[in-house]
Amino acid sequence: MPHDILLCSDATHPDVMLGLFDFTIAPTLLLYAYVPAIFLSLLMGFFIARHQTSFLLPSRLFLLTTIFFSLYLVNDTLQWIAIPAPLVHFSWQLILLIKTLLLLLCYYFVYTFVVGRDLPFRQKTFLACLLVPVLLILPTTLNIAIFNLTDCESESGWFYYYIYILEAVMATLIIHLIVTHKTAKDSAVSHSKQARLLGSGAVAFIFFLFATDFIGEYTGVFKILLIAPIGMLIFLMLIAFLIVRYNAFNMKLLAAQALIVIIVTLVGSQLFFIKSTTNFILTTLTLLSTAIAGYYLVRSVKREVKQREEIQELAKLLGKANDRLTKLDQQKSEFVSIASHQLRSPLTSMMGYASMLGDGSYGKLPVKAQEAAVRIEESSRLMAQSVEDYLNVSRIEAGHMQYNLSDFSLRDQASHITDDIRPLALRRGVVMLFRTDLSSTGVVHADKGKTEQIIHNLINNALKYTPQGTITVIVRDDVPLKKVYVDITDTGIGMSEETIEHLFSKFGRGKNANSTNIHGTGLGLYTALKLAEAMGGAITAHSKGEGEGSRFTLELPLAS
Amino acid sequence: MDVRSIILICGMLLATIVTVAATYYQTIVLGDFEYYEIAEEESE
């Protein structure tokens, strides 16, 4: 070391780096606290500046902020480890300038991010005016009044306290910016949240700068400055969160990437205070294995994210296709509804006139002509039933079906319907039985007309598929469950499990329906189920298999 | 960014560089600063 340079008298250690720096003076945790902070902030600054694609100003200002923050930490490190007194003094002098520029840049960055455009010229001039006094007094004793060679520490001049005012002004301006931005009508909700988070991070950063400096200045315990980077780390974490959560800066960052970088930095930073060689080797190995594992983890997460994005894209396309199909389905339902209405009127006339011809209202017809008239009437009735089914389906699907709910006895209704159908069943060689197993009155809360339609449908269905045998209608209840059931059990052709699965779907018919030449649209059970469900009930079907008969159960809510 | 802003920023940048250079010259090259190591030693 040259002898004509004044040296800090606390630098007594023989191993002095480059004749300028003595690390033994510094607190043990100095590098542990500062190096990761510098590394993380610069990494984040360059990462954002490199990846942002539109409106580059905020990312560039953020990069400048991180560079000045790193300069601030490097300058502070110099104060701890530099031995030549003029160098230490110079670095004490620079604090005011670096901190001022850091604060101004921080505000400039937050403004451009929150508002989305450059700072107006008037505000830039205002910021420049705040910088001018710092430039004017930087080399004077108003900045650093006295320098103590004993411990290479300085005594601030009265103007140094200007930095506190500046910190307060910048924090106030940022808070004002966030609050006014929040109330702006044109700002999106997510951007308001981003603005609030970013602003909070910036204020936390300024607060830590202020608090550590203020406490250090007044207590003389400058080690407190070692926790100043915490503010920046909060700021960086919030920015990383904004990128991961909201794609801030229009860029993508995976949470896994951010976490791996943090873990590697934390492990790596331990290398700066480890003294033992064994520990150093172990920590280096840990660092390497963490970095390698992290690399593969990030690669795998990236692949998964890519796959997820592709699936989301496909789901979007599928959603669009579904919307188109729904529209087409609606149009089809409307068409069926209109067409069915048009068909129903002439069919009613045909049925009426065929019936009148058949019963001799227009004079006695020859036997063959009478048979023809009866056939016309029957066919018209079947056709009218089909049209009614189509109409019901289109009403249900369009949501136009009206329900008049009231309390009525399901037992009486089922009994009447059974009585009505019994003569027809007997003509076909089917015996119809009716039983009740009720512990309540059997009064349900439903639409009477729709319930009658459902029971008719189920019994007619049983009749269709029972060439001969018995159909039993049982009305029972389950009071604790508040339900009343109508079981329609037949000894007909039965059905397989597979058939039952598709039985209630639109146009779903029994497997044997076509082979046995049974007339039907395949909409009866579908309509019945939809009607029952709309009234808070259900319909279920059971069969032991083909040739084993079937059981259909209508379930409706017991009236309270 | 408009021309006025560029002129302002360049001006402030230049002023900053000049100030830092001046401070460096005064403190490091000339060694012109006040210190009180001797005063302390005397009092001891």
Short mmCIF file of N, CA, C and O in Angstrom, two decimals, chain A residues 6 57 86-87 89-90 93-94 97 101 108 118 121 124-125 128 131-132 135 138-139 145-150, chain B residues 1-2 4-5 8-9 12 15-17 19-20 22-28 31-37 40:
data_model
loop_
_atom_site.label_atom_id
_atom_site.label_comp_id
_atom_site.label_asym_id
_atom_site.label_seq_id
_atom_site.Cartn_x
_atom_site.Cartn_y
_atom_site.Cartn_z
N LEU A 6 -3.93 8.36 2.85
CA LEU A 6 -4.50 8.21 4.20
C LEU A 6 -5.31 6.93 4.26
O LEU A 6 -6.15 6.68 3.39
N LEU A 57 -41.05 1.27 -21.91
CA LEU A 57 -40.53 2.23 -20.92
C LEU A 57 -40.52 1.71 -19.48
O LEU A 57 -39.49 1.80 -18.80
N PRO A 86 -9.87 8.43 1.39
CA PRO A 86 -10.58 9.25 0.39
C PRO A 86 -11.65 8.45 -0.34
O PRO A 86 -12.72 8.98 -0.63
N LEU A 87 -11.36 7.16 -0.60
CA LEU A 87 -12.34 6.33 -1.31
C LEU A 87 -13.60 6.13 -0.45
O LEU A 87 -14.73 6.25 -0.94
N HIS A 89 -14.56 8.10 1.94
CA HIS A 89 -15.24 9.40 2.02
C HIS A 89 -16.05 9.68 0.77
O HIS A 89 -17.19 10.17 0.83
N PHE A 90 -15.46 9.36 -0.38
CA PHE A 90 -16.14 9.56 -1.67
C PHE A 90 -17.44 8.75 -1.70
O PHE A 90 -18.49 9.24 -2.14
N GLN A 93 -20.06 10.35 0.26
CA GLN A 93 -20.62 11.50 -0.45
C GLN A 93 -21.65 11.08 -1.50
O GLN A 93 -22.64 11.77 -1.73
N LEU A 94 -21.37 9.93 -2.11
CA LEU A 94 -22.25 9.50 -3.21
C LEU A 94 -23.62 9.00 -2.75
O LEU A 94 -24.55 8.92 -3.54
N LEU A 97 -26.61 11.19 -3.65
CA LEU A 97 -26.92 11.22 -5.08
C LEU A 97 -27.57 9.91 -5.53
O LEU A 97 -28.60 9.91 -6.21
N LEU A 101 -31.37 9.54 -7.00
CA LEU A 101 -31.68 8.99 -8.33
C LEU A 101 -32.53 7.74 -8.22
O LEU A 101 -33.46 7.52 -9.01
N TYR A 108 -40.76 7.23 -11.17
CA TYR A 108 -40.94 7.27 -12.63
C TYR A 108 -41.43 5.89 -13.12
O TYR A 108 -42.37 5.79 -13.91
N ASP A 118 -45.91 7.65 -20.62
CA ASP A 118 -44.74 8.35 -20.09
C ASP A 118 -45.16 9.47 -19.13
O ASP A 118 -46.27 10.00 -19.22
N PHE A 121 -44.20 16.09 -19.17
CA PHE A 121 -42.96 16.88 -19.12
C PHE A 121 -42.89 17.72 -17.83
O PHE A 121 -41.83 17.87 -17.23
N LYS A 124 -41.64 15.65 -15.10
CA LYS A 124 -40.21 15.35 -15.27
C LYS A 124 -39.39 16.55 -14.79
O LYS A 124 -38.36 16.39 -14.12
N THR A 125 -39.87 17.74 -15.13
CA THR A 125 -39.16 18.96 -14.70
C THR A 125 -39.15 19.03 -13.18
O THR A 125 -38.14 19.41 -12.56
N ALA A 128 -36.58 16.75 -11.91
CA ALA A 128 -35.25 17.32 -12.17
C ALA A 128 -34.94 18.39 -11.13
O ALA A 128 -33.81 18.50 -10.64
N LEU A 131 -33.64 17.06 -8.06
CA LEU A 131 -32.26 16.55 -8.16
C LEU A 131 -31.23 17.68 -8.10
O LEU A 131 -30.12 17.49 -7.57
N VAL A 132 -31.59 18.85 -8.62
CA VAL A 132 -30.63 19.96 -8.75
C VAL A 132 -29.91 20.29 -7.43
O VAL A 132 -28.67 20.34 -7.40
N LEU A 135 -27.15 17.88 -6.66
CA LEU A 135 -25.97 18.03 -7.50
C LEU A 135 -25.12 19.21 -7.02
O LEU A 135 -23.90 19.18 -7.05
N LEU A 138 -23.36 18.26 -3.52
CA LEU A 138 -22.73 16.95 -3.36
C LEU A 138 -21.28 17.01 -2.85
O LEU A 138 -20.92 16.31 -1.90
N PRO A 139 -20.39 17.85 -3.45
CA PRO A 139 -19.00 17.82 -2.97
C PRO A 139 -18.76 18.69 -1.73
O PRO A 139 -17.64 18.75 -1.24
N ALA A 145 -20.27 16.52 6.45
CA ALA A 145 -19.66 17.64 7.19
C ALA A 145 -18.24 17.28 7.61
O ALA A 145 -17.28 17.99 7.27
N ILE A 146 -18.07 16.18 8.32
CA ILE A 146 -16.76 15.80 8.86
C ILE A 146 -16.56 14.31 8.62
O ILE A 146 -17.51 13.51 8.71
N PHE A 147 -15.32 13.93 8.34
CA PHE A 147 -15.00 12.52 8.13
C PHE A 147 -14.04 12.05 9.21
O PHE A 147 -12.98 12.66 9.42
N ASN A 148 -14.39 10.98 9.88
CA ASN A 148 -13.60 10.49 11.00
C ASN A 148 -12.67 9.37 10.54
O ASN A 148 -13.12 8.31 10.12
N LEU A 149 -11.40 9.62 10.60
CA LEU A 149 -10.43 8.63 10.11
C LEU A 149 -10.28 7.43 11.06
O LEU A 149 -9.78 6.39 10.67
N THR A 150 -10.68 7.59 12.30
CA THR A 150 -10.53 6.51 13.28
C THR A 150 -11.30 5.27 12.84
O THR A 150 -10.79 4.17 12.80
N MET B 1 -41.06 9.42 -26.67
CA MET B 1 -40.60 10.50 -25.77
C MET B 1 -40.31 11.75 -26.59
O MET B 1 -39.65 11.66 -27.63
N ASP B 2 -40.82 12.89 -26.11
CA ASP B 2 -40.65 14.11 -26.91
C ASP B 2 -39.25 14.70 -26.74
O ASP B 2 -38.50 14.33 -25.82
N ARG B 4 -38.25 17.66 -25.84
CA ARG B 4 -38.00 18.43 -24.60
C ARG B 4 -37.55 17.49 -23.47
O ARG B 4 -36.62 17.78 -22.73
N SER B 5 -38.25 16.33 -23.40
CA SER B 5 -37.91 15.37 -22.34
C SER B 5 -36.50 14.84 -22.53
O SER B 5 -35.74 14.68 -21.56
N LEU B 8 -34.06 17.41 -21.47
CA LEU B 8 -34.04 17.52 -20.00
C LEU B 8 -33.26 16.37 -19.37
O LEU B 8 -32.39 16.58 -18.51
N ILE B 9 -33.57 15.14 -19.82
CA ILE B 9 -32.92 13.96 -19.23
C ILE B 9 -31.42 13.97 -19.53
O ILE B 9 -30.59 13.73 -18.64
N MET B 12 -29.73 16.53 -17.31
CA MET B 12 -29.58 16.09 -15.93
C MET B 12 -28.49 15.02 -15.81
O MET B 12 -27.72 15.00 -14.84
N ALA B 15 -25.20 16.79 -16.02
CA ALA B 15 -24.94 17.49 -14.75
C ALA B 15 -24.52 16.51 -13.67
O ALA B 15 -23.60 16.79 -12.87
N THR B 16 -25.15 15.34 -13.66
CA THR B 16 -24.81 14.32 -12.66
C THR B 16 -23.37 13.83 -12.85
O THR B 16 -22.60 13.73 -11.88
N ILE B 17 -23.04 13.56 -14.13
CA ILE B 17 -21.67 13.06 -14.41
C ILE B 17 -20.64 14.10 -13.99
O ILE B 17 -19.62 13.79 -13.35
N THR B 19 -20.96 16.45 -11.78
CA THR B 19 -20.91 16.57 -10.32
C THR B 19 -20.10 15.43 -9.70
O THR B 19 -19.29 15.65 -8.80
N VAL B 20 -20.36 14.20 -10.18
CA VAL B 20 -19.64 13.05 -9.64
C VAL B 20 -18.14 13.19 -9.92
O VAL B 20 -17.30 12.96 -9.05
N ALA B 22 -16.50 15.95 -10.41
CA ALA B 22 -15.97 17.04 -9.57
C ALA B 22 -15.74 16.55 -8.14
O ALA B 22 -14.70 16.84 -7.52
N THR B 23 -16.71 15.78 -7.64
CA THR B 23 -16.58 15.26 -6.28
C THR B 23 -15.40 14.30 -6.18
O THR B 23 -14.62 14.33 -5.23
N TYR B 24 -15.27 13.45 -7.20
CA TYR B 24 -14.15 12.48 -7.25
C TYR B 24 -12.82 13.25 -7.24
O TYR B 24 -11.90 12.91 -6.49
N TYR B 25 -12.75 14.28 -8.09
CA TYR B 25 -11.51 15.05 -8.21
C TYR B 25 -11.16 15.69 -6.87
O TYR B 25 -10.03 15.62 -6.39
N GLN B 26 -12.16 16.28 -6.28
CA GLN B 26 -11.90 16.99 -5.03
C GLN B 26 -11.52 16.04 -3.89
O GLN B 26 -10.56 16.27 -3.17
N THR B 27 -12.25 14.92 -3.78
CA THR B 27 -12.04 14.04 -2.63
C THR B 27 -10.87 13.06 -2.83
O THR B 27 -10.02 12.92 -1.95
N ILE B 28 -10.83 12.41 -3.99
CA ILE B 28 -9.81 11.37 -4.21
C ILE B 28 -8.49 11.98 -4.71
O ILE B 28 -7.42 11.67 -4.18
N GLY B 31 -7.76 15.12 -2.29
CA GLY B 31 -7.82 14.70 -0.88
C GLY B 31 -8.30 15.84 0.01
O GLY B 31 -7.92 15.95 1.18
N ASP B 32 -9.15 16.66 -0.58
CA ASP B 32 -9.60 17.87 0.12
C ASP B 32 -10.87 17.57 0.91
O ASP B 32 -11.99 17.73 0.42
N PHE B 33 -10.69 17.06 2.13
CA PHE B 33 -11.87 16.88 2.99
C PHE B 33 -11.49 17.06 4.44
O PHE B 33 -10.32 16.95 4.83
N GLU B 34 -12.48 17.35 5.20
CA GLU B 34 -12.21 17.62 6.62
C GLU B 34 -12.32 16.32 7.42
O GLU B 34 -13.24 15.55 7.23
N TYR B 35 -11.33 16.10 8.29
CA TYR B 35 -11.42 14.91 9.13
C TYR B 35 -10.95 15.28 10.53
O TYR B 35 -10.32 16.33 10.74
N TYR B 36 -11.22 14.49 11.50
CA TYR B 36 -10.87 14.89 12.86
C TYR B 36 -10.18 13.78 13.63
O TYR B 36 -10.26 13.66 14.83
N GLU B 37 -9.42 12.95 12.92
CA GLU B 37 -8.68 11.88 13.58
C GLU B 37 -7.67 12.48 14.55
O GLU B 37 -7.58 12.07 15.71
N GLU B 40 -9.08 13.94 17.70
CA GLU B 40 -9.45 12.89 18.66
C GLU B 40 -8.21 12.38 19.39
O GLU B 40 -8.22 12.20 20.60
#
